[in-house]
Tab-separated table of C-alpha atoms in Angstrom:
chain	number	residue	atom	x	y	z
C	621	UNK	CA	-37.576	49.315	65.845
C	622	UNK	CA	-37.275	49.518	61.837
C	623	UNK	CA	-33.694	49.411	60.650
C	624	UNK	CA	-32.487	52.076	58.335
C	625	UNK	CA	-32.951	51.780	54.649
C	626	UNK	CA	-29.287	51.466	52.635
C	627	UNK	CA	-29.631	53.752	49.584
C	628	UNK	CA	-30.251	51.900	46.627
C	629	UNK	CA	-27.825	53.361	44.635
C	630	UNK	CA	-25.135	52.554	47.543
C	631	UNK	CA	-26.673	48.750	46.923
C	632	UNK	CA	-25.625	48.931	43.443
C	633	UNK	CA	-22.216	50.252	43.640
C	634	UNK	CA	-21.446	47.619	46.583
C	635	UNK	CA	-22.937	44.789	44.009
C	636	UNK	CA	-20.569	46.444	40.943
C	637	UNK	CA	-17.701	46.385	44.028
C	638	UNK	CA	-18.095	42.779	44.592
C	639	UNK	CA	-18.359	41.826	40.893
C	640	UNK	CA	-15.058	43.604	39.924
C	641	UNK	CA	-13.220	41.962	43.141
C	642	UNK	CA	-14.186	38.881	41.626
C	643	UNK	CA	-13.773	39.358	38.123
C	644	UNK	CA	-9.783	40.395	38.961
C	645	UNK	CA	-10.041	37.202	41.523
C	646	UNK	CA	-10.261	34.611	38.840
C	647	UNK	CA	-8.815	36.636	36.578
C	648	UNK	CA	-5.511	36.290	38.708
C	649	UNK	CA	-6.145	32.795	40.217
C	650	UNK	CA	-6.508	31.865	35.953
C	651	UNK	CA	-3.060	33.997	36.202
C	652	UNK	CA	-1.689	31.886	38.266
C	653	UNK	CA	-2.932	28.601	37.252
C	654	UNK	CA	-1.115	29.287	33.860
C	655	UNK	CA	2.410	28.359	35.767
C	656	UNK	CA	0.576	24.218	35.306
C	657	UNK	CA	2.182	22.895	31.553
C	658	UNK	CA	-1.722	21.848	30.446
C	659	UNK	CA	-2.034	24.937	27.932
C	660	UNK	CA	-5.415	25.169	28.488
C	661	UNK	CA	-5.375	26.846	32.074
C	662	UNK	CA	-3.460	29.883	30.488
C	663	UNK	CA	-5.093	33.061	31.859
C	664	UNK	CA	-5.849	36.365	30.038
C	665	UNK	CA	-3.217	38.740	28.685
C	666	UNK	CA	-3.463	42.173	28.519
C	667	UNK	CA	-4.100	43.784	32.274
C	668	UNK	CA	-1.755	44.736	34.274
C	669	UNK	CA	-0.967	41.533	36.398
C	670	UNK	CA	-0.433	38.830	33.782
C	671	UNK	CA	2.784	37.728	33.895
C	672	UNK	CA	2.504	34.384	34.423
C	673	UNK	CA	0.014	33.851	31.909
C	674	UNK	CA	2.001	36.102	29.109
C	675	UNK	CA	5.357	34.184	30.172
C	676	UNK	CA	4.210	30.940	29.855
C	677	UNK	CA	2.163	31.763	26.290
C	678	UNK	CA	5.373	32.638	25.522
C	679	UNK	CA	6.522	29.407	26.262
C	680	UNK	CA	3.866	27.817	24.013
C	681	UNK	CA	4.264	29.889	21.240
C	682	UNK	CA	8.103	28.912	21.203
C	683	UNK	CA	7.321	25.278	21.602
C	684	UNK	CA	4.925	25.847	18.573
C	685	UNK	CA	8.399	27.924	16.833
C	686	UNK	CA	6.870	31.023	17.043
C	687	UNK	CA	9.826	33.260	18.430
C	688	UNK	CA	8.134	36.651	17.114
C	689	UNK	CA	4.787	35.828	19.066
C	690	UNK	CA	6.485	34.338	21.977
C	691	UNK	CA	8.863	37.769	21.837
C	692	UNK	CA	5.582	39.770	22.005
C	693	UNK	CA	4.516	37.491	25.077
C	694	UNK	CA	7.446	37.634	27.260
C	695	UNK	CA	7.853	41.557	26.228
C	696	UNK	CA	3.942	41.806	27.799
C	697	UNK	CA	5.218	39.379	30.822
C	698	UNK	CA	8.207	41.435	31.483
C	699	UNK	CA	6.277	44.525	31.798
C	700	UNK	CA	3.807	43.272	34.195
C	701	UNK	CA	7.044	42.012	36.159
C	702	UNK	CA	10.358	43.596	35.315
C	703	UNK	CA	12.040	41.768	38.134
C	704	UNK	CA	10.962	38.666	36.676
C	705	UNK	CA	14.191	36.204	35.653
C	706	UNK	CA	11.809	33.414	33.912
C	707	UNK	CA	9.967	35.796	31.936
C	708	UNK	CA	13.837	37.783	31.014
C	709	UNK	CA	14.961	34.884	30.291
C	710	UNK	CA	12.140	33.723	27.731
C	711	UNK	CA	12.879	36.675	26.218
C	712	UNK	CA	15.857	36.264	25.352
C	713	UNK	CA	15.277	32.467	24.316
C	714	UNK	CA	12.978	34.001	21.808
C	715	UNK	CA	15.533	36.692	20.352
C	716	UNK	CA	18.085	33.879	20.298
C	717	UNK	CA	15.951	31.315	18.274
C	718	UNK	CA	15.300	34.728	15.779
C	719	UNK	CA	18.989	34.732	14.995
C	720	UNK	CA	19.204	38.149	16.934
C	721	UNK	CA	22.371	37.204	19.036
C	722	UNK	CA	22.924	40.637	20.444
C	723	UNK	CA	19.271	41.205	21.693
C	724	UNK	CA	19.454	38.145	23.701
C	725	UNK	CA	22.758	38.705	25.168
C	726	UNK	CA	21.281	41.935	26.599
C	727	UNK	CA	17.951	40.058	27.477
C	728	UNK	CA	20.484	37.135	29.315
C	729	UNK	CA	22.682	39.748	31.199
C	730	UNK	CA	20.117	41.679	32.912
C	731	UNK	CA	18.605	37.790	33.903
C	732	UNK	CA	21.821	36.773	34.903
C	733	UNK	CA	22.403	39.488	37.427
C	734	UNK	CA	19.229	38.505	39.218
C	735	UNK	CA	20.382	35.431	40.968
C	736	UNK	CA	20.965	32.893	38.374
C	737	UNK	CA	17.605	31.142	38.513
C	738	UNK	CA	16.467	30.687	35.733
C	739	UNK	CA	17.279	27.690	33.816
C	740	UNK	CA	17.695	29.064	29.988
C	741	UNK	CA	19.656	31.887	31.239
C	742	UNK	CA	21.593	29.315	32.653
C	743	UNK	CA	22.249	27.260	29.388
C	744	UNK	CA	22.516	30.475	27.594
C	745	UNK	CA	25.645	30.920	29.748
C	746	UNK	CA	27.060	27.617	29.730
C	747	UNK	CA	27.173	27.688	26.029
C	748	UNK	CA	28.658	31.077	25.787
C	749	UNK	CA	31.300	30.474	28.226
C	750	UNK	CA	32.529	27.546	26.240
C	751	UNK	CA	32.228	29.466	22.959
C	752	UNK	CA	34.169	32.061	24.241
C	753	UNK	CA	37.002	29.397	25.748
C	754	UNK	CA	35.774	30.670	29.486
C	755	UNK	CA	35.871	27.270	30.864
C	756	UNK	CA	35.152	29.055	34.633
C	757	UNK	CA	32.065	30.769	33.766
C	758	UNK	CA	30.934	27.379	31.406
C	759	UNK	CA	31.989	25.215	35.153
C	760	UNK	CA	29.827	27.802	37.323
C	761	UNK	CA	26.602	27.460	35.629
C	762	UNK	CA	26.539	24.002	34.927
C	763	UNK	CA	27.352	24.102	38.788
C	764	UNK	CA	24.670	26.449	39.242
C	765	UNK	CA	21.921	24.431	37.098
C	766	UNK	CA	22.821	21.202	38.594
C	767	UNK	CA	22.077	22.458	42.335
C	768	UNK	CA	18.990	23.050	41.431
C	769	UNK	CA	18.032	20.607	39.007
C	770	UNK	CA	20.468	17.112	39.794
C	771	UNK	CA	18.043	14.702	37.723
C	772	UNK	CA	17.417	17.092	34.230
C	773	UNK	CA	16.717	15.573	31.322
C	774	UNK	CA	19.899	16.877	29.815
C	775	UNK	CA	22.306	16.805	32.512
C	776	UNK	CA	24.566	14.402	31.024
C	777	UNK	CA	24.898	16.242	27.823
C	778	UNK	CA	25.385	19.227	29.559
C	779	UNK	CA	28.310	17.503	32.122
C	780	UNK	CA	29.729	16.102	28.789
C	781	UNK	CA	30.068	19.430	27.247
C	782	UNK	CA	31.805	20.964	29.713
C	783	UNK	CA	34.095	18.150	30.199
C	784	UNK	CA	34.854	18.181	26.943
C	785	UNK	CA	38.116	20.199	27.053
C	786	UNK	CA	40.979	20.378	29.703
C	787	UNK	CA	40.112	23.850	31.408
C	788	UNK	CA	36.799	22.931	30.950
C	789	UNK	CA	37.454	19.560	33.285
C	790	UNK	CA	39.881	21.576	35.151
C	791	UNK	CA	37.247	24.532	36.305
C	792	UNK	CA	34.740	21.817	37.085
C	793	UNK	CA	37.180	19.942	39.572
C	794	UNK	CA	37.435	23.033	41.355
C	795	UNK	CA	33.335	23.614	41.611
C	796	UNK	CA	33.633	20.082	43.049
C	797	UNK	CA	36.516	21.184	45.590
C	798	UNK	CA	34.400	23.910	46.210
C	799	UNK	CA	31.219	21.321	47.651
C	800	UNK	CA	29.245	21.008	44.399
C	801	UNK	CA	26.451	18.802	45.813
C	802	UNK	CA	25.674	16.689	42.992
C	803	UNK	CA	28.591	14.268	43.175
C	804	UNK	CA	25.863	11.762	42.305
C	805	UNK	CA	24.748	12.891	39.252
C	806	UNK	CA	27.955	13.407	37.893
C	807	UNK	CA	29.346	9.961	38.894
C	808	UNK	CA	26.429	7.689	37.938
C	809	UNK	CA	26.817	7.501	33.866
C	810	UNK	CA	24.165	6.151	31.212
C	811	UNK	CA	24.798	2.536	30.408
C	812	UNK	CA	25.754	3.718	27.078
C	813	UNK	CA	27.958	6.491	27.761
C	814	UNK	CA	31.250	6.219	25.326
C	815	UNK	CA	34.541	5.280	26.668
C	816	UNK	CA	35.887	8.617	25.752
C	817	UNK	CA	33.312	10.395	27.970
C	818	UNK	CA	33.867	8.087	30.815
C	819	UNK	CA	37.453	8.651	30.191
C	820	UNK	CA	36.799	12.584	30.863
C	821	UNK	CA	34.653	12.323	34.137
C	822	UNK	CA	37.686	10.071	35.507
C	823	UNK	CA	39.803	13.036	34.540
C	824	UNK	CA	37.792	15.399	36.726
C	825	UNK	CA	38.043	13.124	39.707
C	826	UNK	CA	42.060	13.232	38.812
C	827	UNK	CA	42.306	16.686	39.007
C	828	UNK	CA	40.429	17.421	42.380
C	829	UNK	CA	42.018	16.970	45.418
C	830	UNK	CA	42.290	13.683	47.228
C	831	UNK	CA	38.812	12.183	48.536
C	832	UNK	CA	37.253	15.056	47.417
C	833	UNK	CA	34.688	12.775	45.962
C	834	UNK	CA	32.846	9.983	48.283
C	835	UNK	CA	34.270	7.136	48.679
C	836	UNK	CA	30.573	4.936	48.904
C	837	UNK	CA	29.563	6.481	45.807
C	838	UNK	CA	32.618	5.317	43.143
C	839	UNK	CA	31.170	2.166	42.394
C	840	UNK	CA	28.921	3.754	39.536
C	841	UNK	CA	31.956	5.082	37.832
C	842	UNK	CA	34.329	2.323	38.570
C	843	UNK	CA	31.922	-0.232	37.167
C	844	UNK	CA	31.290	1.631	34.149
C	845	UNK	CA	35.298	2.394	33.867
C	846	UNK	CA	35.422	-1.664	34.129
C	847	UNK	CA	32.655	-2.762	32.105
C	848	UNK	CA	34.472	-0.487	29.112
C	849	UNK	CA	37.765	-2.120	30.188
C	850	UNK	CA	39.223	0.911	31.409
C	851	UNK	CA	40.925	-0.869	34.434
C	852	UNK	CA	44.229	1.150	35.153
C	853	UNK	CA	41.597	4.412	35.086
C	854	UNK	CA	38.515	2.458	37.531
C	855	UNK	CA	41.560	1.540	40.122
C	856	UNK	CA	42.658	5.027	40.108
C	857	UNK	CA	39.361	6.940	40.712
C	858	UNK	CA	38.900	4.243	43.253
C	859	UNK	CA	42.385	4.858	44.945
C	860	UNK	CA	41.889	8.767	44.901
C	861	UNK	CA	38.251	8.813	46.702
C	862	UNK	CA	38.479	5.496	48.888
C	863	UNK	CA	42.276	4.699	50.011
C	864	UNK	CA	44.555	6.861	51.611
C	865	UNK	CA	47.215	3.562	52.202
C	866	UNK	CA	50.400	2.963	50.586
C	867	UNK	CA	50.156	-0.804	50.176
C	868	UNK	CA	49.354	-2.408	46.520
C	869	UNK	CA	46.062	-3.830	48.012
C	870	UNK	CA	43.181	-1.830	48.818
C	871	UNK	CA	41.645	-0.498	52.168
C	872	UNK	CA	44.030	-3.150	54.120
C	873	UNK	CA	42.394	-1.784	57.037
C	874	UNK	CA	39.278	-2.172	56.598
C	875	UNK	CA	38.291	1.312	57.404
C	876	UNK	CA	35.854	1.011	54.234
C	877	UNK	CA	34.145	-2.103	55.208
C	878	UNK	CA	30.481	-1.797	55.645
C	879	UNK	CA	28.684	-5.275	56.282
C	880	UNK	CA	25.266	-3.897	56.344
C	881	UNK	CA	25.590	-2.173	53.232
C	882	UNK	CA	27.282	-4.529	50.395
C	883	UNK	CA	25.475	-3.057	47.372
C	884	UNK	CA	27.315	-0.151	47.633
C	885	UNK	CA	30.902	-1.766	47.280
C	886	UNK	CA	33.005	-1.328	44.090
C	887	UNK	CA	34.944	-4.011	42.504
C	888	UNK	CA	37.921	-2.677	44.753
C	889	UNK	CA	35.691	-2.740	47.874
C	890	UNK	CA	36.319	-5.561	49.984
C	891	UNK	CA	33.352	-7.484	49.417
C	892	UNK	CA	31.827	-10.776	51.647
C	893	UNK	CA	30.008	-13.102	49.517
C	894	UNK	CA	26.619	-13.889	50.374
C	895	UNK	CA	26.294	-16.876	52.194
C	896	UNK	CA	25.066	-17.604	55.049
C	897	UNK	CA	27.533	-19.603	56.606
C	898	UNK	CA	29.625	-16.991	57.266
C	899	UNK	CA	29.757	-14.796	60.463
C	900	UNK	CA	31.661	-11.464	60.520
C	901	UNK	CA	32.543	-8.915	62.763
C	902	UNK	CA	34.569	-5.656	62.451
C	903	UNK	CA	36.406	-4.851	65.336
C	904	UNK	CA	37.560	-1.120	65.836
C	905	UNK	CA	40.826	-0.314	67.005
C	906	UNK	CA	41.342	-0.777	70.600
C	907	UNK	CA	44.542	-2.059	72.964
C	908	UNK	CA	43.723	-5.546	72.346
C	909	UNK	CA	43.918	-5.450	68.599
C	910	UNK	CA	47.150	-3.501	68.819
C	911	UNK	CA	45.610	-0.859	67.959
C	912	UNK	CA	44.561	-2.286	64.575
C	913	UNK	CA	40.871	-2.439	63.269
C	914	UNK	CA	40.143	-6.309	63.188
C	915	UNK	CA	38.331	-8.622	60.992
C	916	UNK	CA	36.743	-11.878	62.896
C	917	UNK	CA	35.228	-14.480	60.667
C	918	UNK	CA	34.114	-17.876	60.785
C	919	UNK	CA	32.389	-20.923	58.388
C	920	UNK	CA	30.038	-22.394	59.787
C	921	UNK	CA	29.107	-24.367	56.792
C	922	UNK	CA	30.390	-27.607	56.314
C	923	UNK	CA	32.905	-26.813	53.029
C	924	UNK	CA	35.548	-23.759	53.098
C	925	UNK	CA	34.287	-20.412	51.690
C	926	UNK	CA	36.055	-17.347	50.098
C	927	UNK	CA	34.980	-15.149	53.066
C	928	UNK	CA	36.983	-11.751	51.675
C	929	UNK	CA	36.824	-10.842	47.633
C	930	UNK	CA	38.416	-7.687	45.903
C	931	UNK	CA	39.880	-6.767	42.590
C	932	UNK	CA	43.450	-5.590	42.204
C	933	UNK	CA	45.277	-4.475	38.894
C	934	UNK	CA	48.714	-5.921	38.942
C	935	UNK	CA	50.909	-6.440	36.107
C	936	UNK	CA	52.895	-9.818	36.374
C	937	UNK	CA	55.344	-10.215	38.867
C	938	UNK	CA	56.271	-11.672	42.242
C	939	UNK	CA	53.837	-10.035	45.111
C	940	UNK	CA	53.773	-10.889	48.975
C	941	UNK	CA	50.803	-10.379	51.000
C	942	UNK	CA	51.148	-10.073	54.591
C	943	UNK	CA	48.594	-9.384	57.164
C	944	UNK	CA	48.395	-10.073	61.286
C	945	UNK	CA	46.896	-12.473	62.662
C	946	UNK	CA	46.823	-13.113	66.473
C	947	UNK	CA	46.470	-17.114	65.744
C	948	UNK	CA	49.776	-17.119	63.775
C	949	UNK	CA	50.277	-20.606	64.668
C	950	UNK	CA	48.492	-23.795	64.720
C	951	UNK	CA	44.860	-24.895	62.933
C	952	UNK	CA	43.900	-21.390	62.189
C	953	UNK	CA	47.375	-20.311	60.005
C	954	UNK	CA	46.505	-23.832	58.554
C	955	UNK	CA	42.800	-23.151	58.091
C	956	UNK	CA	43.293	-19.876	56.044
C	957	UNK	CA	44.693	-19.517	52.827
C	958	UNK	CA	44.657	-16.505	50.395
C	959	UNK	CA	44.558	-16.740	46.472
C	960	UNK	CA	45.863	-14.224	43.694
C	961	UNK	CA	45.170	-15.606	40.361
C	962	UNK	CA	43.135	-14.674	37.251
C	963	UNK	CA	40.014	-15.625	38.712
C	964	UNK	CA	38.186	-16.660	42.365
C	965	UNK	CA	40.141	-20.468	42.238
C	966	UNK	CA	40.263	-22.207	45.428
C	967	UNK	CA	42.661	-24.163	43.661
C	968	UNK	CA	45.185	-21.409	43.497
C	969	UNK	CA	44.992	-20.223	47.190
C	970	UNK	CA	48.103	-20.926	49.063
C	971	UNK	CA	48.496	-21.478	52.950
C	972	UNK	CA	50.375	-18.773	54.989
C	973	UNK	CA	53.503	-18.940	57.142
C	974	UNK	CA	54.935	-16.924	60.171
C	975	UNK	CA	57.185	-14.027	58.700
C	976	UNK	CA	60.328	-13.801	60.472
C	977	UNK	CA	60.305	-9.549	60.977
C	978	UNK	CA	56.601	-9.347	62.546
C	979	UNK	CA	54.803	-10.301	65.667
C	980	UNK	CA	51.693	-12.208	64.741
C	981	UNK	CA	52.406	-11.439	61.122
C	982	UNK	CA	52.027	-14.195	58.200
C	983	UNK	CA	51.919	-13.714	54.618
C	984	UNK	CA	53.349	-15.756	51.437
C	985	UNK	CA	54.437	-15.079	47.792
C	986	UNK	CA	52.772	-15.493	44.645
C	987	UNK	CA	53.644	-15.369	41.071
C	988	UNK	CA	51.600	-13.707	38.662
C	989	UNK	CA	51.947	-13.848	35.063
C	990	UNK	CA	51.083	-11.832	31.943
C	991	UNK	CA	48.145	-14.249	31.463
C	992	UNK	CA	45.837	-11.015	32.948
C	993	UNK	CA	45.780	-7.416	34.908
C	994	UNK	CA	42.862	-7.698	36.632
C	995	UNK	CA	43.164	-10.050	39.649
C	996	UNK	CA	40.999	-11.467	42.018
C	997	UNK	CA	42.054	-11.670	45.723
C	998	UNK	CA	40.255	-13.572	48.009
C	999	UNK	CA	40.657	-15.123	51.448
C	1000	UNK	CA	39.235	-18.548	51.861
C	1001	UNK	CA	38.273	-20.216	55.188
C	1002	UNK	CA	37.858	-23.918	56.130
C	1003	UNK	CA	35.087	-24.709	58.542
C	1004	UNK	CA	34.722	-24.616	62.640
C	1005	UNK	CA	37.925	-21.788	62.866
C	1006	UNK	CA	37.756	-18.737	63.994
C	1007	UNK	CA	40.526	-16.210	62.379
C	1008	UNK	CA	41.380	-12.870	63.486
C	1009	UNK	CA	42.672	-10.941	60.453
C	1010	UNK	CA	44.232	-7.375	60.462
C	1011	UNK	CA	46.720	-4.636	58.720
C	1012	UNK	CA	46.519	-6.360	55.156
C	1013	UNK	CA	49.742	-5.811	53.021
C	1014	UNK	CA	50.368	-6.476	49.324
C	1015	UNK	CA	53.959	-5.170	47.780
C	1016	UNK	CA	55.894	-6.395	44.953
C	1017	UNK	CA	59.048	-8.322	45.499
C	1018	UNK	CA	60.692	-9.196	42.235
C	1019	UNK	CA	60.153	-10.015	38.531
């Protein structure tokens, strides 16, 4: 049976049809494929749906410094897509870098109300907040910016701005109060990052709340604070994030301990050298340990090791450092001795005794002079013993 005949002017209209379906189908895949940063891929501009590819000429044209022509761009990309924030806020980039301070504001408000996401309206802000002394609004977009983009390029100069001035370092302690999530970024400084500036980030972690800041990621700050020999300021970050005790030595609990995890311990973290004679277990708290969280240890090499490290800064005076210690008697009070000085000196370590006013608690004295303020305190343990060591003490006795 024959099949009917199309028309063949219905033939030709279908053919035109498909054509112009995909003439505007590359036209807006090339639309899309201008979002790439390779400037050749840029798609046409001039039909109604090219706002990608007029935004991001706009781009090029002000990485080339032409604001006028990149003006003209992001004027053709906002009108393809006046909800657009990207293509607002390249706008306004382009008024601003024309000197026309007033057009961009208006250009930067109506992107700001649409969700803060793009990133120039977001350093437009920051930098008008601190020119206008608005330390809250400077805090909330760097806030803002740094959710979204932790690693940027310019993050650091953008922190450092901020935390330039006392309400500005004051509003951005309260972002981090808040839950800002990049504690990281914020912490973990450029190896050449001035004392001054380091000097300022410890003065944001000074005005947040307690342990608002984690404890396993101070060490980045603390060593920097150290390696500038900013000691008084490392110990206090480190006392405000990691140690809610009252004693002069740190974490004498051990609640901060973490044996599988060593690289992450500060210069005030109680750290366990690496050698592999020595066997160590944290105990948690249970009847047994009084209730205490316990430190067992043993050498089994055949020389004693320091088996517990950690800085301190002390001026000089007469300290006494008391923990308990089940074995308060015998070869294992002889086998242990703990050390105070100006550096990790075996020689210097001085053997315990039974304190009069504790059960199971032994401790001694030691004189420190002026000679230095940072001191290293280590325990040291002889061979074939094991020691049971809890509740750590240090407090100052006399002159």
């Amino acid at each position: 049976m024959a099949q009917p005949r199309v028309p063949g002017w219905l033939s030709i209209a279908g053919a035109v049809a498909l054509a112009c379906y995909g003439t505007v189908a590359a036209i807006s895949g090339a639309d899309r494929l201008s979002t790439t940063p390779d400037s050749t891929t840029r798609g046409l501009v001039g039909w109604p749906y090219d706002t990608m590819s007029a935004r991001m000429r706009a781009m090029d044209a002000l990485d080339m410094n032409q604001p006028a022509e990149a003006e003209r761009l992001a004027a053709r990309a906002v009108a393809s897509d006046p909800m657009d924030p990207v293509a607002i806020g390249v706008l306004g980039r382009a008024r601003q870098a024309q000197g026309r301070s007033q057009a961009a504001e208006a250009a930067f408000r109506v992107s700001g109300n649409m969700g803060w996401r793009d990133v120039a309206t977001q350093l437009y802000w920051i930098d008008r907040g601190l020119d206008l002394g608005d330390a809250n609004v400077a805090a909330q977009r760097l806030d803002a910016i740094m959710r979204q983009f932790p690693d940027n390029t310019s993050r650091d100069a953008l922190i450092n701005d901020v935390t330039a001035s006392v309400e500005g370092r004051t509003a951005l302690a309260a972002r981090f109060a808040q839950g800002a999530p990049w504690q990281a970024a914020f912490l973990l400084t450029p190896d050449d990052t001035p004392p001054e500036v380091l000097l300022q980030r410890a003065d944001v972690i000074r005005r947040a709340p307690r342990h608002t800041f984690a404890c396993d990621r101070m060490a980045w700050l603390t060593a920097a604070l150290a390696k500038a020999n900013l000691m008084d300021e490392a110990q206090e970050v480190w006392l405000r994030s990691c140690d809610a005790g009252t004693s002069l030595v740190h974490d004498g609990d051990f609640a901060n301990l973490n044996l599988d995890n060593q690289s992450r311990a500060s210069l005030f973290d109680w750290r366990v050298p690496a050698v592999g004679d020595i066997e160590m277990l944290v105990n948690e708290p249970t009847p047994t340990t009084g209730g205490l969280r316990q430190v067992d240890v043993r050498v089994n090499g055949a020389s004693t090791q320091p088996v517990l490290q950690q800085m301190l800064v002390l001026p000089a005076g007469r300290y006494r450092i008391s923990w308990t210690m089940p074995e308060a008697d015998g070869l294992a009070l002889r086998s242990l001795r703990v050390g105070m000085g100006c550096t990790f000196d075996q020689g210097l370590a001085q053997t315990p005794t039974r304190l009069p006013d504790g059960k199971d608690r032994v401790g001694t004295e030691i004189l420190l002079d002026s000679t230095c303020r940072l001191r290293p305190l280590a325990f040291w343990l002889a061979p074939s013993v094991d020691v049971h060591i809890a509740d750590v003490k240090l407090e100052r006795v006399g002159n």
